[in-house]
PDB file of C-alpha atoms in Angstrom:
ATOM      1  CA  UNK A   1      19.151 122.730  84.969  1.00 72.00           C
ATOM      2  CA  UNK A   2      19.311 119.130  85.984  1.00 78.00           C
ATOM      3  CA  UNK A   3      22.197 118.354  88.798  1.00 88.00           C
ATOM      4  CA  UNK A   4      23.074 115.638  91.644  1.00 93.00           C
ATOM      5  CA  UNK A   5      24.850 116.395  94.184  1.00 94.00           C
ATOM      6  CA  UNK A   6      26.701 113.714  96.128  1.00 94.00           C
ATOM      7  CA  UNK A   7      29.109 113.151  99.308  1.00 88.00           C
ATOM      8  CA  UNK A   8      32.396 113.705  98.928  1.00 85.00           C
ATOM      9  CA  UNK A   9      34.925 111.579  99.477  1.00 85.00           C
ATOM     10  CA  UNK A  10      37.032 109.431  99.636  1.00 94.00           C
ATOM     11  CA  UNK A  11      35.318 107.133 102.388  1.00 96.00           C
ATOM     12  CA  UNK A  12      37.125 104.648 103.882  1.00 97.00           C
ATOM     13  CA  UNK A  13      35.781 101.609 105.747  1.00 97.00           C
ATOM     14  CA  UNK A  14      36.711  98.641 107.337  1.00 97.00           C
ATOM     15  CA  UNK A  15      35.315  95.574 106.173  1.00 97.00           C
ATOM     16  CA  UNK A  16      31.655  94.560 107.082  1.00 97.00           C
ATOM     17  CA  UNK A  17      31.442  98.334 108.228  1.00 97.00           C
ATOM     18  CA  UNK A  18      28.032  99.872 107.131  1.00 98.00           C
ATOM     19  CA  UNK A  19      28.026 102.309 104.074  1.00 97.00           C
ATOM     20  CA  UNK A  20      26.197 104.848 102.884  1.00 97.00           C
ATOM     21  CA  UNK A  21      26.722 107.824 100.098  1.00 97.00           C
ATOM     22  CA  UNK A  22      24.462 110.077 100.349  1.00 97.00           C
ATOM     23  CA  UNK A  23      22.617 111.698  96.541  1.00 97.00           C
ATOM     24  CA  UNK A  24      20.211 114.281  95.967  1.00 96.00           C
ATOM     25  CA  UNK A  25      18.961 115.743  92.735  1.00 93.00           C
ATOM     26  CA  UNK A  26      17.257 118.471  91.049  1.00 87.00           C
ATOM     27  CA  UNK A  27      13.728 117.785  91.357  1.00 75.00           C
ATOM     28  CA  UNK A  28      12.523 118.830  87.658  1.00 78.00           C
ATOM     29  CA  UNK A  29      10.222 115.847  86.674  1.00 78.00           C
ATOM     30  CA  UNK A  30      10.417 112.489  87.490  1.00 80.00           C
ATOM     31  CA  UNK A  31      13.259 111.334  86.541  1.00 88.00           C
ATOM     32  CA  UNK A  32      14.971 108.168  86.526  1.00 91.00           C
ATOM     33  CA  UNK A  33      17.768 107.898  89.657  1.00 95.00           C
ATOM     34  CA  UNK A  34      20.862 105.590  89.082  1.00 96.00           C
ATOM     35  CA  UNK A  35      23.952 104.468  90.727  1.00 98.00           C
ATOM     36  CA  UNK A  36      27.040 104.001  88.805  1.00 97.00           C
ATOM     37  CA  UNK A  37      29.749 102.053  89.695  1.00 98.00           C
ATOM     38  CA  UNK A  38      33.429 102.348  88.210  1.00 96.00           C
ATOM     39  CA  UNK A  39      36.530  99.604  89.314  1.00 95.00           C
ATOM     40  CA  UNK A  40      40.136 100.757  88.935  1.00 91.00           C
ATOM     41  CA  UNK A  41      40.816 100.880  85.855  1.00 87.00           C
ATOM     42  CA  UNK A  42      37.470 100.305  83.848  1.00 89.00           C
ATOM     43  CA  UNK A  43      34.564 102.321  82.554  1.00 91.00           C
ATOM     44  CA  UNK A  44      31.215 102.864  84.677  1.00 95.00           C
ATOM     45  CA  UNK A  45      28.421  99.890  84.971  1.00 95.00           C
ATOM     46  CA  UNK A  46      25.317  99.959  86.455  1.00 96.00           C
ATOM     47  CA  UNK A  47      24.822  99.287  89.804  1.00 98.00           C
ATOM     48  CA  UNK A  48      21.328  99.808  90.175  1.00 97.00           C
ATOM     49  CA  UNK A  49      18.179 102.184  89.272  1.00 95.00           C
ATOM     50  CA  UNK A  50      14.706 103.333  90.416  1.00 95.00           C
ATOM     51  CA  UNK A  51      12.034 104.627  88.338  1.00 91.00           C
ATOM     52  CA  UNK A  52       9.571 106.225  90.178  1.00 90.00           C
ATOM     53  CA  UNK A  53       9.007 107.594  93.843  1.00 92.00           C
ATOM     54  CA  UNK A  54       9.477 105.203  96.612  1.00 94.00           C
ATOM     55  CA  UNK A  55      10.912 102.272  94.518  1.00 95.00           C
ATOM     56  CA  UNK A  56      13.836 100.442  95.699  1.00 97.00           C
ATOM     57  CA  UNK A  57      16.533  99.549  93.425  1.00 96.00           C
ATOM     58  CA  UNK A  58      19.041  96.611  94.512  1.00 97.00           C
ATOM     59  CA  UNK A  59      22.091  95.055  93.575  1.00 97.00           C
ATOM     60  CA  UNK A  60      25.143  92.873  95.211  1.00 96.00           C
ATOM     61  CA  UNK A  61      23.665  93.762  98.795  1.00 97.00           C
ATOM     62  CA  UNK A  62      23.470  97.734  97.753  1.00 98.00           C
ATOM     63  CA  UNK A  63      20.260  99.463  98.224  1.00 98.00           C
ATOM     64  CA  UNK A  64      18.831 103.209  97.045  1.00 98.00           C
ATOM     65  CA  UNK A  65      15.505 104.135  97.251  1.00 97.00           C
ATOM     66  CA  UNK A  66      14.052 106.977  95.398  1.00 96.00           C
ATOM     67  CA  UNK A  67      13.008 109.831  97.724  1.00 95.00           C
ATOM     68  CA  UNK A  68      10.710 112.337  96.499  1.00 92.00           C
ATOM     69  CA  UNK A  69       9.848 113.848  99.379  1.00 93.00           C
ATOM     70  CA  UNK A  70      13.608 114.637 100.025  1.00 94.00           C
ATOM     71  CA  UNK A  71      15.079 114.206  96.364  1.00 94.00           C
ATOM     72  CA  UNK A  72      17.279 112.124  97.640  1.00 96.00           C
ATOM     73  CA  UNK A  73      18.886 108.438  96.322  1.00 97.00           C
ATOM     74  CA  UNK A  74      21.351 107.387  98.793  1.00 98.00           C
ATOM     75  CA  UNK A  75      23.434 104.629  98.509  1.00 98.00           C
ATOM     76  CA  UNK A  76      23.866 101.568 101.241  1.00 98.00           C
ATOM     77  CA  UNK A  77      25.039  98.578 101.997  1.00 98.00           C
ATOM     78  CA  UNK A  78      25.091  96.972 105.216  1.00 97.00           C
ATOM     79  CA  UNK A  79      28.882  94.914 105.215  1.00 96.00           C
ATOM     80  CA  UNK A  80      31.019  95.980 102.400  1.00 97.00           C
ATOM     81  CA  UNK A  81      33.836  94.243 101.402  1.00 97.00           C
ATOM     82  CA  UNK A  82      36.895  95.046 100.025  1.00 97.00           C
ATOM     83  CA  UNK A  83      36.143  93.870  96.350  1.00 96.00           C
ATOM     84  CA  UNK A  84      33.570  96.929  96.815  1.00 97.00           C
ATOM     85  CA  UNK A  85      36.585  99.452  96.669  1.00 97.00           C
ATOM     86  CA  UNK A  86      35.577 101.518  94.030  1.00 97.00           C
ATOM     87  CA  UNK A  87      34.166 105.186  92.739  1.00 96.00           C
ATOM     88  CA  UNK A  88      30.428 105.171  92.390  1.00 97.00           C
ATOM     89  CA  UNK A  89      28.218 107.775  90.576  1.00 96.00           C
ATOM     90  CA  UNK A  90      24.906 109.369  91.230  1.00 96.00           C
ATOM     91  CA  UNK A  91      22.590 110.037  88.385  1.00 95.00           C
ATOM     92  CA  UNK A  92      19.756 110.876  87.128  1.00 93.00           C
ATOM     93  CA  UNK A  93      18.193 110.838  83.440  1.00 88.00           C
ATOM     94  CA  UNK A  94      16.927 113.679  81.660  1.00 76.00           C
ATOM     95  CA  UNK A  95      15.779 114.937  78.210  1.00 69.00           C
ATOM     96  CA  UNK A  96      17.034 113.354  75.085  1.00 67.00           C
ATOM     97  CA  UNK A  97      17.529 110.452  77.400  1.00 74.00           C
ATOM     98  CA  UNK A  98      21.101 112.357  78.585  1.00 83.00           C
ATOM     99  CA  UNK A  99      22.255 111.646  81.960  1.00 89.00           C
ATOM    100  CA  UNK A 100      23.798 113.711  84.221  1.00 91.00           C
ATOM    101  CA  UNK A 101      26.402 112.250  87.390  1.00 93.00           C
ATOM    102  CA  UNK A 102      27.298 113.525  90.154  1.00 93.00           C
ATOM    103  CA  UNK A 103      30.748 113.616  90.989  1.00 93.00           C
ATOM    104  CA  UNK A 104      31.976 110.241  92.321  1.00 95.00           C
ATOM    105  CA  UNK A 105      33.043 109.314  95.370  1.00 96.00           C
ATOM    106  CA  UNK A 106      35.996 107.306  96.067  1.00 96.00           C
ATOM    107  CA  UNK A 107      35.549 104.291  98.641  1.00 97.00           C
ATOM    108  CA  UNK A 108      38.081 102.202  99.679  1.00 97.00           C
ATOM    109  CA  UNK A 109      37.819  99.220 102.122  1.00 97.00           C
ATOM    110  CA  UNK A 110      40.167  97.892 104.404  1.00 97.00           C
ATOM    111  CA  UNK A 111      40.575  94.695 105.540  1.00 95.00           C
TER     112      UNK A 111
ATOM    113  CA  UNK B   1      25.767  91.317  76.917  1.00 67.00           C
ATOM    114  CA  UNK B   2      26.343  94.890  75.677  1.00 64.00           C
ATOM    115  CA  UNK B   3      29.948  95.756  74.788  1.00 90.00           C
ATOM    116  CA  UNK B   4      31.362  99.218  74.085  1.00 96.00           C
ATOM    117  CA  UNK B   5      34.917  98.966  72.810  1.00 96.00           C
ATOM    118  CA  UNK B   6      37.036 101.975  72.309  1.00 96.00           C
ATOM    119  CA  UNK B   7      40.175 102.175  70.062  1.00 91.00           C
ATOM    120  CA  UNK B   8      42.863 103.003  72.311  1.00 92.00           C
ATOM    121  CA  UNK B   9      43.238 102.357  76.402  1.00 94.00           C
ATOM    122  CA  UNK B  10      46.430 104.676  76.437  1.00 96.00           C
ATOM    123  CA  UNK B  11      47.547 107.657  73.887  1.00 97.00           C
ATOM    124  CA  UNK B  12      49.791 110.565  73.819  1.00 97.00           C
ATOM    125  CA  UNK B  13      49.147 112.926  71.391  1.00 97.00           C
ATOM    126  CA  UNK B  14      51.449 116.636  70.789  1.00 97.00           C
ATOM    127  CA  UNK B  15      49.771 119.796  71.016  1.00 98.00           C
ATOM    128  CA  UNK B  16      48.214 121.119  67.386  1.00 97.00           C
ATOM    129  CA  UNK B  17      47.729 117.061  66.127  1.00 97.00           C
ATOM    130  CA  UNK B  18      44.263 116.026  64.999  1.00 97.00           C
ATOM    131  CA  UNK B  19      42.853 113.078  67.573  1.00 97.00           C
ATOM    132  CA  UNK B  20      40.574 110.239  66.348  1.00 97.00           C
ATOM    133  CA  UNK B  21      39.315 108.539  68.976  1.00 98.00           C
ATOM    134  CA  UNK B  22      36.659 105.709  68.163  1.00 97.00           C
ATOM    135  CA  UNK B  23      33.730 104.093  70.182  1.00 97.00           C
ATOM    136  CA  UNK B  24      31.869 100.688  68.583  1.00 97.00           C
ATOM    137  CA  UNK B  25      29.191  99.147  70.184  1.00 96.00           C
ATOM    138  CA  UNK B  26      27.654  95.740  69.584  1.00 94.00           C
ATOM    139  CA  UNK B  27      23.831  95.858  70.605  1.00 89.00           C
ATOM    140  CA  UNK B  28      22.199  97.743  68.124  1.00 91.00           C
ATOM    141  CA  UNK B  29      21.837 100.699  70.293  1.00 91.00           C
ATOM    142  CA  UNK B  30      20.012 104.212  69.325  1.00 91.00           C
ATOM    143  CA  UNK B  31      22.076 106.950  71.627  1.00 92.00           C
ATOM    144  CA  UNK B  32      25.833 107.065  71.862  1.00 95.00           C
ATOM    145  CA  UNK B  33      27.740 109.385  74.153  1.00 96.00           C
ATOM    146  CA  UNK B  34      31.025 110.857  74.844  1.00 98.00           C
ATOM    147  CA  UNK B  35      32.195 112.030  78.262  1.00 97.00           C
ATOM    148  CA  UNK B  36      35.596 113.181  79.816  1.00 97.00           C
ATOM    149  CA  UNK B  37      36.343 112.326  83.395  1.00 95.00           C
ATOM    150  CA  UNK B  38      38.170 114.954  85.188  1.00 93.00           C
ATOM    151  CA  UNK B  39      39.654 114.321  89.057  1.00 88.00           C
ATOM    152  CA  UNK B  40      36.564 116.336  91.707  1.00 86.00           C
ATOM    153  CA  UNK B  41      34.601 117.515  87.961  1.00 89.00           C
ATOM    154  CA  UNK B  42      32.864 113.315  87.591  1.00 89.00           C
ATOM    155  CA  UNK B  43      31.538 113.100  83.863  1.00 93.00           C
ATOM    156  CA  UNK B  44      30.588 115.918  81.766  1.00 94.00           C
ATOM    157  CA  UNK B  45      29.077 115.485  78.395  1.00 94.00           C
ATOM    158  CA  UNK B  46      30.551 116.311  75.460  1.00 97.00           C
ATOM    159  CA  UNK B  47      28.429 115.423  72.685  1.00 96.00           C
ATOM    160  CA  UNK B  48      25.628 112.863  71.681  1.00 95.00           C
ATOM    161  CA  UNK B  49      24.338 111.169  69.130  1.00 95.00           C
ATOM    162  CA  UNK B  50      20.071 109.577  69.029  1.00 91.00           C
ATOM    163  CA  UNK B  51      20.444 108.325  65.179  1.00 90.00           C
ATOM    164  CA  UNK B  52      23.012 107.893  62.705  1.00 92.00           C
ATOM    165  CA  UNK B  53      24.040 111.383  61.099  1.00 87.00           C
ATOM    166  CA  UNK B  54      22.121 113.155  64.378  1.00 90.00           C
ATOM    167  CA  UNK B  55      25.035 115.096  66.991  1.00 93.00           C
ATOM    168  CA  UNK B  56      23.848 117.186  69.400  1.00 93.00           C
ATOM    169  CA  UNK B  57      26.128 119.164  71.787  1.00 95.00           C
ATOM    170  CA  UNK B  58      26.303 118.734  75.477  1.00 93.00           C
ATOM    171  CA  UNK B  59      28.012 120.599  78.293  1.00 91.00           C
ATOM    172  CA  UNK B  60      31.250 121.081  77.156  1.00 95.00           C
ATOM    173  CA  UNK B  61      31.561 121.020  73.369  1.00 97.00           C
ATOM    174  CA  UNK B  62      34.535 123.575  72.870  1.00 96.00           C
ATOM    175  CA  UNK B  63      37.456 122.009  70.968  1.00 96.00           C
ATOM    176  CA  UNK B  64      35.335 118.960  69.807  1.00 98.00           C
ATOM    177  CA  UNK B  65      33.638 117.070  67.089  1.00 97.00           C
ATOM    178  CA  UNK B  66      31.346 113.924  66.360  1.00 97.00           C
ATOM    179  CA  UNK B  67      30.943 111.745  63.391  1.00 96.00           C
ATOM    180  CA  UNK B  68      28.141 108.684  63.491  1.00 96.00           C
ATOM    181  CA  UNK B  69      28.089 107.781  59.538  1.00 94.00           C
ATOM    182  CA  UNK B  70      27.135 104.257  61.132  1.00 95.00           C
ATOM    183  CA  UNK B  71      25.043 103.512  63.829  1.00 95.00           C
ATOM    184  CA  UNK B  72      27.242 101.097  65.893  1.00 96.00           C
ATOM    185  CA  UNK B  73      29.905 103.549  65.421  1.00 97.00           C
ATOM    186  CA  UNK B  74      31.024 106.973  67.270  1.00 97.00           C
ATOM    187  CA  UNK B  75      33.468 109.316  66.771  1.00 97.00           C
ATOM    188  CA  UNK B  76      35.503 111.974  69.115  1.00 98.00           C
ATOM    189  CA  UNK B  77      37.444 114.638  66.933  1.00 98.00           C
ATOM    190  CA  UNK B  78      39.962 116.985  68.428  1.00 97.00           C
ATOM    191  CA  UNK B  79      40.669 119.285  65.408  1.00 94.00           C
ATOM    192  CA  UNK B  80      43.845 120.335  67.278  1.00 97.00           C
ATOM    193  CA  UNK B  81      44.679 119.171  70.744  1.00 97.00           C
ATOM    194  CA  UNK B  82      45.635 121.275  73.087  1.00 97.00           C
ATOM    195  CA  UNK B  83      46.811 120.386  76.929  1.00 97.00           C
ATOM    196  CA  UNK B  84      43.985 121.290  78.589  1.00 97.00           C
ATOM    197  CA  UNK B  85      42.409 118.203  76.818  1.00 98.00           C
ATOM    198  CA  UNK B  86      44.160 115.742  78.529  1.00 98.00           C
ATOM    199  CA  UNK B  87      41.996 113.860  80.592  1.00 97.00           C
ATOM    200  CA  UNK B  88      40.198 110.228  80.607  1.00 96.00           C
ATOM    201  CA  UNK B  89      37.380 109.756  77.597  1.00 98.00           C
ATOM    202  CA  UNK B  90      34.107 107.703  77.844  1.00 97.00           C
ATOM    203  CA  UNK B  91      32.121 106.288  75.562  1.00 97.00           C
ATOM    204  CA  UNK B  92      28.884 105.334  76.278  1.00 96.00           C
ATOM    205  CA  UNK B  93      25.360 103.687  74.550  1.00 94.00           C
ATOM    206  CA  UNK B  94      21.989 103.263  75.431  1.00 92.00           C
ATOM    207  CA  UNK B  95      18.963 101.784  73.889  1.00 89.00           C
ATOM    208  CA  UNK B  96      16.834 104.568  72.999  1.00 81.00           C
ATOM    209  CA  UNK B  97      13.280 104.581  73.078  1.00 73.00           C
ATOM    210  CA  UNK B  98      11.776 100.961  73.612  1.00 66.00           C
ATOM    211  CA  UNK B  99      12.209  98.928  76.607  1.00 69.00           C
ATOM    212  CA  UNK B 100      12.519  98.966  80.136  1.00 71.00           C
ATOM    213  CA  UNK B 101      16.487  99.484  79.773  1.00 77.00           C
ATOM    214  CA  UNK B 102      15.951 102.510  77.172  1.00 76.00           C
ATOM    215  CA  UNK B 103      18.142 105.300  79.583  1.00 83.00           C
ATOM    216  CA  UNK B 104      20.532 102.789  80.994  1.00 89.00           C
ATOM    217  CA  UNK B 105      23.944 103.838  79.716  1.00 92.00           C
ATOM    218  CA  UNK B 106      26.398 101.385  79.144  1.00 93.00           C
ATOM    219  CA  UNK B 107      30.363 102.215  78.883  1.00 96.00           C
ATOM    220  CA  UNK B 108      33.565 101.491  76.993  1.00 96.00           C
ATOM    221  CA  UNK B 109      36.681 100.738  79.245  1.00 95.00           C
ATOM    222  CA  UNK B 110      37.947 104.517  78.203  1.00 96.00           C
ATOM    223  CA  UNK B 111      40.860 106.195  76.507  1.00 97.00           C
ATOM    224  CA  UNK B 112      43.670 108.155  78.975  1.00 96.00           C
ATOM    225  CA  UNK B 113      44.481 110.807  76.847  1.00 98.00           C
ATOM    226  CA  UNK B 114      47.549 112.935  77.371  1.00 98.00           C
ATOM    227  CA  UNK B 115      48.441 116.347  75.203  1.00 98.00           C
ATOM    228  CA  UNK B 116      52.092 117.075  75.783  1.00 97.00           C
TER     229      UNK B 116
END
């Protein structure tokens, strides 16, 4: 079946430090990749999403590009901050237009 | 923007009670989705809805029903709560089938639920 598997964590930086969370996915079809983000205490927003091999989805100085090649998706950002402490989901679409996430990984920032 | 409301942020329920726990959303949106969030398990899917009266079952099902008699409007049953059902509930909506956005899934704040 459909799966994405993600880093665990939690990760914790420094600020500015250089981040990345590393995805990868079942390759059945094409799907759709996202990233999820989730803030203490809230539900889960978009971050950002790629349609199609080799696109680049951006967002708030994060980048993922859709690997096919590698099925991967990984997440980066090149000086997080602390606002960016978070948990943030891997994901990709399937049938029925379900989604399934990976399972989250923590990442706190330190000033 | 798209808002997903959910009726409670907090509830404790006893073990055996029937659970209501309701999801609204405001954009007119085909597909709703519940979800429970479980420490190292992320989101798994409980059930789903792509049209008013439509419920299909996802992953985890057990110990669960739906109800969408209107479209903005999703229901999570727990015909008799048990402990193992405490955990953090979802709701979710997406579009459906027109539009760049169609799979993009937007969330409520959730519902901590805890079965004592």
């Amino acid at each position: 079946g459909n799966s994405v598997t993600q880093m665990e964590g939690p990760v914790t930086l420094s600020e500015e430090a250089f981040l990345t969370i590393n995805c990868t996915y079942t390759a059945t079809g094409y799907p759709s990749l996202f990233w999820y983000v989730q803030y203490p205490g809230e539900g889960l927003q978009l971050l950002l999403k790629a349609t199609k091999a080799d696109d680049k989805g951006s967002n708030k100085g994060f980048e993922a590009t859709y690997r096919k090649e590698t099925t991967s998706f990984h997440l980066e950002k090149g000086s997080v901050q602390v606002s960016d402490s978070a948990v943030y989901f891997c994901a990709r679409a399937g049938g029925y237009q379900k989604v399934t996430f990976g399972t989250g990984t923590k990442l706190q920032v330190i000033p | 923007d798209v808002k997903v409301t959910q009726s409670s942020r907090y509830l404790v329920k006893r073990t055996g009670e029937k659970v209501f726990l309701e999801c609204v959303q405001d954009m007119d949106h085909e597909n709703m989705f519940w979800y429970r969030q479980d420490p190292g398990l992320g989101l798994r899917l409980i059930y789903f809805s792509y049209d008013v009266k439509m419920k299909e079952k996802g992953d985890i099902p057990e110990g669960y029903s739906v109800s969408r008699e209107k479209k903005e409007r999703f229901s999570l049953i727990l015909e008799s709560a048990s402990t193992n059902q405490t955990s953090m509930y979802l709701c979710a909506s997406s579009p459906g089938t027109s539009g760049s956005r169609y799979n993009e899934q937007f969330f409520g704040p959730g519902t901590r639920l805890t079965v004592l």
